CSV table of C-alpha atoms in Angstrom, one decimal:
chain,number,residue,atom,x,y,z
A,1,MET,CA,-22.1,-56.1,-35.5
A,2,LEU,CA,-20.6,-52.6,-35.9
A,3,LEU,CA,-21.8,-51.9,-31.5
A,4,GLU,CA,-19.4,-55.6,-31.2
A,5,ILE,CA,-17.0,-54.5,-32.4
A,6,LEU,CA,-16.2,-51.7,-31.0
A,7,TYR,CA,-17.0,-52.5,-27.1
A,8,ILE,CA,-14.3,-55.9,-28.9
A,9,ILE,CA,-11.9,-52.9,-29.6
A,10,PHE,CA,-12.8,-49.9,-25.9
A,11,GLY,CA,-12.1,-53.4,-24.0
A,12,ILE,CA,-8.5,-54.3,-25.0
A,13,SER,CA,-7.8,-51.0,-25.5
A,14,VAL,CA,-8.2,-50.4,-21.4
A,15,PHE,CA,-7.0,-53.5,-20.9
A,16,GLY,CA,-3.5,-51.6,-22.9
A,17,LEU,CA,-3.7,-48.8,-20.9
A,18,PHE,CA,-4.7,-50.1,-17.7
A,19,TRP,CA,-1.4,-53.2,-18.2
A,20,THR,CA,0.9,-50.6,-19.3
A,21,TYR,CA,0.6,-48.8,-16.5
A,22,ALA,CA,-0.9,-50.6,-13.5
A,23,GLY,CA,-1.0,-54.4,-14.5
A,24,TYR,CA,2.2,-55.0,-15.0
A,25,PRO,CA,3.6,-52.8,-12.7
A,26,ILE,CA,1.5,-55.0,-10.4
A,27,PHE,CA,2.4,-58.6,-12.1
A,28,ILE,CA,6.1,-57.7,-11.7
A,29,TRP,CA,6.7,-56.6,-8.3
A,30,PHE,CA,4.7,-59.9,-7.4
A,31,LEU,CA,6.8,-62.6,-9.6
A,32,SER,CA,9.7,-60.5,-7.4
A,33,LYS,CA,7.9,-61.9,-4.1
A,34,ILE,CA,7.8,-64.5,-5.0
A,35,ILE,CA,10.9,-65.4,-7.1
A,36,LYS,CA,14.6,-64.7,-6.2
A,37,LYS,CA,16.8,-65.9,-8.2
A,38,GLU,CA,20.7,-66.1,-6.5
A,39,HIS,CA,23.7,-65.3,-8.4
A,40,LYS,CA,26.8,-65.2,-6.2
A,41,TYR,CA,29.8,-63.9,-7.2
A,42,ASP,CA,34.0,-61.8,-5.3
A,43,GLU,CA,33.6,-59.4,-4.0
A,44,ASN,CA,36.4,-58.1,-4.9
A,45,TYR,CA,37.0,-59.3,-8.3
A,46,GLN,CA,38.7,-56.9,-10.5
A,47,PRO,CA,39.7,-57.8,-14.1
A,48,ASN,CA,41.0,-55.8,-16.9
A,49,VAL,CA,38.7,-53.5,-18.4
A,50,SER,CA,38.5,-51.2,-21.9
A,51,ILE,CA,36.4,-47.9,-21.0
A,52,ILE,CA,34.5,-46.6,-24.2
A,53,ILE,CA,34.0,-43.2,-24.1
A,54,PRO,CA,31.9,-43.0,-27.5
A,55,CYS,CA,32.4,-38.6,-28.4
A,56,TYR,CA,30.8,-36.8,-30.9
A,57,ASN,CA,31.1,-32.5,-30.2
A,58,GLU,CA,31.7,-33.2,-26.5
A,59,GLU,CA,34.2,-30.2,-25.8
A,60,LYS,CA,32.0,-29.3,-23.1
A,61,VAL,CA,32.7,-31.6,-21.5
A,62,ILE,CA,34.6,-34.4,-23.0
A,63,GLU,CA,37.7,-33.1,-19.9
A,64,LYS,CA,35.5,-33.8,-16.6
A,65,LYS,CA,34.5,-36.8,-18.1
A,66,LEU,CA,38.3,-38.0,-17.8
A,67,ASN,CA,39.2,-36.5,-14.9
A,68,ASN,CA,35.4,-38.4,-13.3
A,69,THR,CA,37.2,-41.8,-15.0
A,70,LEU,CA,40.2,-41.4,-14.2
A,71,GLU,CA,38.5,-40.6,-10.0
A,72,LEU,CA,37.2,-44.2,-10.4
A,73,ASN,CA,38.0,-46.8,-6.9
A,74,TYR,CA,39.4,-48.8,-9.3
A,75,PRO,CA,43.3,-50.0,-10.6
A,76,PRO,CA,44.7,-47.1,-13.2
A,77,ASP,CA,46.9,-50.5,-14.6
A,78,LYS,CA,43.6,-51.6,-15.2
A,79,MET,CA,42.2,-50.0,-16.5
A,80,GLU,CA,42.2,-48.7,-20.6
A,81,ILE,CA,40.0,-45.9,-21.7
A,82,LEU,CA,39.4,-45.4,-25.4
A,83,VAL,CA,37.5,-42.4,-25.7
A,84,ILE,CA,36.7,-42.6,-29.5
A,85,ASP,CA,35.8,-39.9,-31.5
A,86,ASP,CA,33.4,-39.4,-34.1
A,87,GLY,CA,33.9,-36.8,-36.8
A,88,SER,CA,33.4,-34.3,-33.8
A,89,LYS,CA,33.3,-30.2,-35.4
A,90,ASP,CA,35.1,-28.9,-32.3
A,91,LYS,CA,37.6,-29.1,-29.9
A,92,THR,CA,36.8,-33.0,-29.0
A,93,ARG,CA,39.9,-34.3,-30.2
A,94,LYS,CA,42.7,-31.0,-28.8
A,95,ILE,CA,41.0,-31.5,-25.8
A,96,VAL,CA,41.6,-34.6,-25.3
A,97,GLU,CA,45.0,-35.2,-26.7
A,98,ASN,CA,46.3,-32.2,-24.9
A,99,TYR,CA,45.2,-33.9,-21.6
A,100,VAL,CA,47.0,-36.2,-22.5
A,101,LYS,CA,50.3,-34.4,-22.8
A,102,ASP,CA,49.7,-32.4,-19.7
A,103,ASN,CA,49.0,-35.2,-17.8
A,104,LYS,CA,51.3,-37.8,-19.2
A,105,THR,CA,48.6,-40.1,-19.2
A,106,LYS,CA,49.2,-43.4,-21.1
A,107,ASN,CA,46.4,-45.7,-20.6
A,108,ILE,CA,43.8,-43.0,-22.7
A,109,ASN,CA,44.0,-44.0,-25.6
A,110,LEU,CA,41.6,-41.3,-29.5
A,111,GLN,CA,41.0,-43.1,-32.0
A,112,SER,CA,38.5,-40.6,-34.4
A,113,ILE,CA,37.2,-41.8,-37.7
A,114,GLU,CA,35.4,-40.3,-39.8
A,115,ARG,CA,31.4,-39.2,-39.3
A,116,GLN,CA,29.4,-42.7,-39.0
A,117,GLY,CA,26.7,-42.7,-36.1
A,118,LYS,CA,27.5,-44.5,-32.1
A,119,ASN,CA,27.2,-47.4,-33.7
A,120,ALA,CA,30.6,-47.4,-35.1
A,121,VAL,CA,32.0,-45.9,-32.3
A,122,ILE,CA,31.2,-48.7,-30.9
A,123,ASN,CA,32.3,-51.4,-33.0
A,124,ASN,CA,35.8,-49.5,-33.3
A,125,GLY,CA,36.1,-49.4,-29.2
A,126,PHE,CA,35.2,-52.2,-29.4
A,127,LYS,CA,37.8,-53.6,-31.9
A,128,HIS,CA,40.8,-51.7,-30.3
A,129,ALA,CA,39.7,-53.2,-27.1
A,130,LYS,CA,42.4,-54.6,-25.2
A,131,ASN,CA,41.0,-56.7,-22.7
A,132,GLU,CA,37.9,-59.4,-22.7
A,133,ILE,CA,35.8,-56.7,-20.2
A,134,VAL,CA,34.3,-53.9,-22.1
A,135,VAL,CA,32.9,-50.6,-20.3
A,136,ILE,CA,31.3,-48.4,-22.7
A,137,SER,CA,30.1,-44.6,-21.2
A,138,ASP,CA,28.3,-42.2,-22.5
A,139,ALA,CA,31.1,-38.5,-22.5
A,140,ASN,CA,28.1,-36.8,-20.6
A,141,ALA,CA,27.6,-39.4,-17.8
A,142,PHE,CA,29.2,-39.2,-15.0
A,143,LEU,CA,30.2,-42.5,-11.9
A,144,ASN,CA,30.2,-42.6,-8.5
A,145,LYS,CA,33.5,-43.8,-7.2
A,146,ASN,CA,32.9,-47.5,-6.2
A,147,ALA,CA,30.1,-47.8,-9.8
A,148,LEU,CA,33.2,-49.8,-12.3
A,149,LYS,CA,33.7,-51.8,-9.1
A,150,TYR,CA,29.9,-52.9,-8.0
A,151,CYS,CA,29.3,-53.5,-12.2
A,152,LEU,CA,32.8,-56.1,-12.8
A,153,ARG,CA,32.4,-57.9,-9.3
A,154,HIS,CA,29.5,-60.0,-11.1
A,155,PHE,CA,31.6,-60.8,-14.7
A,156,SER,CA,33.4,-63.0,-11.2
A,157,ASP,CA,30.3,-65.4,-12.3
A,158,GLU,CA,30.8,-66.8,-15.9
A,159,GLU,CA,27.4,-66.8,-17.0
A,160,VAL,CA,27.7,-62.8,-16.7
A,161,GLY,CA,27.3,-61.5,-20.0
A,162,CYS,CA,25.7,-57.5,-18.9
A,163,VAL,CA,25.5,-55.1,-16.2
A,164,GLY,CA,23.8,-52.4,-16.3
A,165,ALA,CA,24.1,-49.1,-13.7
A,166,ARG,CA,21.5,-47.0,-12.4
A,167,TYR,CA,21.2,-43.9,-14.1
A,168,VAL,CA,20.5,-40.8,-12.1
A,169,HIS,CA,19.0,-38.0,-13.9
A,170,LYS,CA,20.7,-34.3,-12.4
A,171,SER,CA,18.4,-30.9,-13.2
A,172,TYR,CA,20.2,-27.5,-12.8
A,173,ILE,CA,16.7,-26.0,-13.0
A,174,SER,CA,13.9,-27.0,-11.5
A,175,THR,CA,11.6,-27.3,-15.3
A,176,GLY,CA,8.2,-29.3,-16.4
A,177,GLU,CA,10.3,-31.4,-18.8
A,178,SER,CA,12.6,-32.6,-16.0
A,179,ALA,CA,10.2,-33.0,-13.6
A,180,GLY,CA,8.4,-35.9,-16.2
A,181,VAL,CA,11.9,-37.3,-16.8
A,182,SER,CA,12.6,-37.6,-13.7
A,183,LEU,CA,9.5,-39.6,-12.0
A,184,TYR,CA,9.2,-41.7,-15.8
A,185,LYS,CA,13.0,-42.4,-14.7
A,186,ASP,CA,11.8,-43.7,-11.4
A,187,ILE,CA,9.1,-45.8,-12.4
A,188,GLU,CA,11.6,-47.1,-15.2
A,189,HIS,CA,14.2,-47.7,-11.9
A,190,PHE,CA,11.5,-49.8,-10.5
A,191,PHE,CA,10.9,-52.2,-13.2
A,192,TYR,CA,14.5,-52.5,-13.4
A,193,GLU,CA,15.4,-53.9,-9.9
A,194,LYS,CA,12.3,-56.3,-10.1
A,195,GLU,CA,13.0,-57.2,-13.4
A,196,ASN,CA,16.5,-58.2,-11.6
A,197,GLN,CA,15.6,-59.6,-9.0
A,198,ILE,CA,13.8,-62.4,-10.9
A,199,GLY,CA,16.5,-63.0,-13.3
A,200,CYS,CA,14.7,-61.5,-16.4
A,201,ALA,CA,17.4,-58.8,-17.1
A,202,HIS,CA,17.2,-57.5,-19.9
A,203,HIS,CA,17.4,-53.2,-20.5
A,204,THR,CA,20.9,-51.4,-20.1
A,205,GLU,CA,22.3,-47.9,-21.1
A,206,GLY,CA,24.6,-46.9,-22.7
A,207,TRP,CA,24.9,-44.0,-19.2
A,208,LEU,CA,27.4,-47.2,-18.3
A,209,GLN,CA,26.8,-50.6,-19.4
A,210,ALA,CA,29.5,-53.6,-19.4
A,211,PHE,CA,29.9,-57.0,-20.8
A,212,ARG,CA,31.8,-59.5,-22.3
A,213,LYS,CA,33.9,-58.4,-25.2
A,214,ASN,CA,33.7,-61.9,-27.3
A,215,LEU,CA,29.3,-62.4,-27.0
A,216,LEU,CA,29.4,-59.2,-29.5
A,217,ASN,CA,29.3,-58.7,-33.5
A,218,THR,CA,31.7,-55.7,-33.7
A,219,ASP,CA,30.8,-56.1,-37.1
A,220,GLU,CA,26.9,-55.9,-36.6
A,221,GLU,CA,24.5,-52.8,-37.7
A,222,ARG,CA,22.1,-52.1,-34.7
A,223,PRO,CA,19.0,-49.8,-34.6
A,224,LEU,CA,19.7,-45.6,-33.5
A,225,SER,CA,19.2,-44.1,-30.2
A,226,ALA,CA,19.3,-48.4,-29.1
A,227,GLU,CA,23.0,-49.3,-29.3
A,228,ASP,CA,22.4,-50.4,-25.6
A,229,TRP,CA,19.6,-52.1,-25.7
A,230,ASP,CA,20.7,-54.2,-28.8
A,231,MET,CA,23.7,-54.9,-27.6
A,232,THR,CA,22.5,-56.3,-24.2
A,233,LEU,CA,19.2,-58.2,-25.7
A,234,SER,CA,22.3,-59.8,-28.0
A,235,VAL,CA,23.7,-60.7,-24.9
A,236,LYS,CA,21.0,-63.0,-23.5
A,237,LYS,CA,20.0,-64.1,-27.2
A,238,LYS,CA,23.6,-66.4,-26.0
A,239,LYS,CA,21.5,-66.9,-23.0
A,240,TYR,CA,23.9,-65.7,-20.4
A,241,LYS,CA,23.1,-63.2,-17.6
A,242,VAL,CA,22.1,-59.8,-17.4
A,243,ILE,CA,22.4,-58.1,-14.7
A,244,TYR,CA,20.5,-54.7,-13.2
A,245,GLU,CA,23.8,-53.3,-10.4
A,246,PRO,CA,21.4,-50.8,-8.6
A,247,GLN,CA,24.6,-49.4,-6.3
A,248,ALA,CA,26.8,-48.3,-9.3
A,249,ILE,CA,25.1,-44.8,-10.3
A,250,SER,CA,26.0,-42.9,-13.5
A,251,GLN,CA,24.6,-39.6,-13.7
A,252,LYS,CA,23.5,-37.4,-16.3
A,253,TYR,CA,21.2,-33.8,-17.0
A,254,ALA,CA,18.1,-34.1,-18.0
A,255,VAL,CA,17.2,-32.4,-20.6
A,256,SER,CA,15.2,-28.9,-19.6
A,257,SER,CA,13.2,-27.5,-22.9
A,258,SER,CA,10.0,-29.2,-24.5
A,259,GLU,CA,12.0,-29.2,-28.1
A,260,ASP,CA,14.7,-31.4,-26.9
A,261,LEU,CA,12.5,-33.6,-25.3
A,262,PHE,CA,11.2,-33.8,-28.6
A,263,ASN,CA,13.9,-34.9,-30.2
A,264,GLN,CA,15.6,-37.5,-27.9
A,265,LYS,CA,12.4,-39.1,-27.6
A,266,ILE,CA,11.5,-39.7,-30.8
A,267,ARG,CA,14.7,-41.3,-31.4
A,268,THR,CA,14.6,-43.3,-28.3
A,269,VAL,CA,10.7,-44.2,-29.3
A,270,ILE,CA,12.4,-45.4,-33.4
A,271,GLY,CA,14.5,-47.3,-31.2
A,272,THR,CA,11.9,-49.1,-29.5
A,273,ILE,CA,10.2,-50.3,-32.2
A,274,GLN,CA,13.4,-51.4,-34.4
A,275,ILE,CA,13.7,-53.4,-31.0
A,276,MET,CA,10.6,-55.1,-30.8
A,277,ALA,CA,11.4,-55.9,-34.9
A,278,LYS,CA,15.0,-56.9,-34.4
A,279,HIS,CA,13.9,-58.7,-31.6
A,280,THR,CA,10.7,-60.1,-32.5
A,281,ASN,CA,11.9,-64.5,-31.3
A,282,PHE,CA,11.9,-62.8,-27.9
A,283,LEU,CA,7.5,-62.9,-27.7
A,284,ASN,CA,7.6,-66.9,-28.4
A,285,PRO,CA,7.2,-67.8,-24.4
A,286,LEU,CA,6.9,-71.2,-25.8
A,287,ARG,CA,11.0,-70.5,-26.2
A,288,TRP,CA,11.3,-68.0,-23.7
A,289,GLY,CA,8.5,-68.6,-21.1
A,290,ILE,CA,7.6,-65.8,-18.7
A,291,PHE,CA,10.6,-63.4,-19.8
A,292,SER,CA,8.1,-63.1,-23.1
A,293,ILE,CA,5.9,-61.6,-21.1
A,294,ILE,CA,8.0,-58.7,-19.4
A,295,PHE,CA,10.1,-58.7,-23.1
A,296,PHE,CA,6.4,-56.9,-24.3
A,297,SER,CA,4.7,-55.0,-21.2
A,298,ASN,CA,8.0,-52.7,-19.9
A,299,LYS,CA,8.8,-51.1,-23.2
A,300,HIS,CA,7.3,-52.5,-25.9
A,301,THR,CA,2.5,-51.5,-24.3
A,302,GLN,CA,4.2,-48.2,-23.3
A,303,ILE,CA,4.5,-47.7,-26.7
A,304,MET,CA,1.6,-48.6,-27.8
A,305,THR,CA,-0.1,-46.1,-25.4
A,306,PRO,CA,-1.5,-43.8,-28.2
A,307,PHE,CA,-3.1,-46.1,-29.7
A,308,PHE,CA,-4.9,-47.1,-26.6
A,309,VAL,CA,-6.3,-43.9,-26.1
A,310,ILE,CA,-7.3,-43.3,-29.3
A,311,GLY,CA,-9.4,-46.9,-29.3
A,312,ILE,CA,-10.8,-45.5,-25.8
A,313,PHE,CA,-12.0,-42.6,-27.1
A,314,PHE,CA,-13.3,-43.2,-30.1
A,315,SER,CA,-15.0,-46.7,-29.7
A,316,SER,CA,-16.5,-44.9,-26.3
A,317,LEU,CA,-17.5,-42.2,-28.7
A,318,GLY,CA,-19.4,-44.6,-31.3
A,319,ILE,CA,-21.0,-46.6,-28.5
A,320,PHE,CA,-22.4,-43.6,-26.7
A,321,PHE,CA,-23.7,-42.3,-30.6
A,322,LEU,CA,-25.2,-46.7,-31.2
A,323,ASN,CA,-26.0,-47.3,-27.4
A,324,SER,CA,-27.4,-43.9,-26.1
A,325,ASN,CA,-25.2,-45.4,-22.9
A,326,ILE,CA,-25.5,-43.1,-20.7
A,327,LEU,CA,-21.9,-44.1,-18.8
A,328,PHE,CA,-20.0,-43.7,-22.0
A,329,TYR,CA,-21.8,-40.4,-22.3
A,330,TYR,CA,-20.1,-38.9,-19.2
A,331,PHE,CA,-16.6,-41.5,-20.1
A,332,VAL,CA,-16.5,-39.5,-23.6
A,333,ILE,CA,-17.4,-36.1,-21.5
A,334,LEU,CA,-14.7,-37.2,-18.8
A,335,GLN,CA,-11.7,-38.1,-21.5
A,336,LEU,CA,-12.6,-34.6,-23.0
A,337,LEU,CA,-11.4,-33.0,-20.0
A,338,ALA,CA,-8.9,-34.5,-19.4
A,339,PHE,CA,-7.3,-34.1,-22.8
A,340,PHE,CA,-8.3,-30.1,-22.2
A,341,ILE,CA,-6.2,-30.5,-19.2
A,342,GLY,CA,-3.1,-31.7,-20.1
A,343,PHE,CA,-3.5,-29.6,-23.3
A,344,LEU,CA,-3.7,-26.5,-20.8
A,345,ALA,CA,-0.4,-28.0,-18.8
A,346,VAL,CA,1.0,-28.0,-22.4
A,347,ILE,CA,0.6,-24.4,-23.5
A,348,ALA,CA,1.2,-23.4,-20.1
A,349,SER,CA,4.6,-24.6,-19.7
A,350,ARG,CA,5.8,-22.9,-22.4
A,351,ILE,CA,4.6,-19.1,-20.2
A,352,LYS,CA,5.6,-19.7,-16.6
A,353,GLU,CA,7.3,-23.8,-15.9
A,354,ILE,CA,5.1,-25.6,-14.0
A,355,THR,CA,7.0,-27.9,-10.8
A,356,ILE,CA,4.0,-29.2,-9.1
A,357,GLN,CA,3.2,-32.4,-9.3
A,358,PRO,CA,0.7,-34.0,-11.5
A,359,LEU,CA,1.4,-31.4,-13.7
A,360,PRO,CA,4.5,-32.3,-14.9
A,361,ALA,CA,3.1,-36.1,-15.2
A,362,LEU,CA,0.3,-35.4,-16.5
A,363,LYS,CA,1.7,-32.4,-19.4
A,364,PHE,CA,4.8,-35.5,-19.7
A,365,PHE,CA,2.2,-38.3,-20.4
A,366,MET,CA,0.2,-35.7,-23.1
A,367,LEU,CA,3.6,-35.0,-24.6
A,368,MET,CA,4.8,-38.8,-24.7
A,369,GLN,CA,1.5,-39.6,-26.6
A,370,ILE,CA,2.5,-37.4,-29.3
A,371,ILE,CA,6.1,-38.2,-28.7
A,372,CYS,CA,5.1,-41.7,-29.7
A,373,LEU,CA,2.6,-41.4,-32.7
A,374,ILE,CA,5.2,-38.8,-34.3
A,375,ALA,CA,7.8,-41.9,-34.0
A,376,TRP,CA,5.5,-44.8,-35.4
A,377,ILE,CA,5.1,-42.2,-37.9
A,378,LYS,CA,8.0,-41.8,-38.8
A,379,TYR,CA,8.8,-45.2,-39.2
A,380,PHE,CA,6.4,-46.8,-41.4
A,381,ILE,CA,7.5,-43.9,-43.7
A,382,GLY,CA,11.5,-45.3,-43.2
A,383,ASP,CA,12.4,-42.1,-41.7
A,384,CYS,CA,14.5,-43.4,-38.7
A,385,GLY,CA,17.3,-41.5,-39.0
A,386,ASN,CA,21.0,-41.8,-38.8
A,387,GLN,CA,23.1,-40.2,-37.4
A,388,TRP,CA,23.7,-38.6,-32.8
A,389,ASN,CA,24.5,-35.6,-32.2
A,390,THR,CA,24.4,-34.0,-28.5
A,391,ILE,CA,21.7,-32.8,-26.7
A,392,SER,CA,22.8,-28.5,-26.2
A,393,THR,CA,20.7,-27.9,-23.1
A,394,THR,CA,22.2,-31.1,-21.3
A,395,ARG,CA,26.2,-30.1,-21.9
A,396,LYS,CA,25.1,-26.5,-20.7
A,397,ALA,CA,23.6,-27.5,-17.3
A,398,MET,CA,27.4,-28.4,-17.0
A,399,GLU,CA,28.2,-25.3,-18.0
A,400,ASN,CA,26.4,-23.4,-15.8
A,401,THR,CA,26.9,-25.9,-12.6
A,402,ASP,CA,30.7,-25.3,-13.2
A,403,ASN,CA,30.2,-21.1,-13.5
A,404,LYS,CA,29.0,-21.3,-10.3
């Protein structure tokens, strides 16, 4: 009986790992070849828009962000820029005030609130926004000149409720962390593009995302580090279209230290777990059809991979001891070797950065398994956090490029 249970655990774990890294990519690629959802829009449509820039301790980047926003290829008289400061302790507010004064800019408004978190900042921005179309863009996210135009043209289709941009990581220096993150993001964008082609896009990032204001509840509590995704799913739940626009580019500097990667990804994984718990209704295929598979497969199976890895190892170890199967003996040895190489890649990077693939990818995979386990533990003990903070290395990278 125990042997049969171990075989079942082994089979489920192997399938889970296979589906996450091979099965789902093949599945979504195949679907994109046979399903094409048409979406028609007016190329010249340029609605009035309110742009929310959430801030907390952004003195290193806020002036550059304002310059970048005003330099967009979009009519200035159609833009309202709302800088919402979440009780910054640095010079963020003063820099914005001076910027408005020095540039005699009338379409930039600064709103300051007591420290409440990013969700409160976003809700505050929506309440003050004068226009029906509202854009959210992080203070350290920099847009290509046509990004806004490419995103907002989709709202000429009244069935569109949310549009997200393509986000690209830049690296000031080449590190294992930045290489791993960039590879991970490239895979994500493959998913976004294929899901968009079949009308199942459901994830946008706070780097650059646009909404119809009337579709969102401005008093709603949302998961920390997943506010952007939660708002997108709220739009999806109301049966409005979510569009991924790859021509609209938003750029940030990738994290360049293991510590920052750990902290950032732990928050992200906790947010993903909270999203899964909050939006379980999307898992009902009778109501949502194929989208239920896509919703579960894109993000949620990824944060379950540590359990698949653990399940494979201990079930195969148990099968070997109970059955003396030589194939499982070699399979256990192979797993131990992979764990050892991955562990060495992580340790070696503390001494010297590794940038030659596939070692950064292997290191990133190992770190993500640890991060996911820590995030699950934090979620179950209720340590989900309630504040957001800036990531110092990404802002420092901008300073370094300016000083070159």
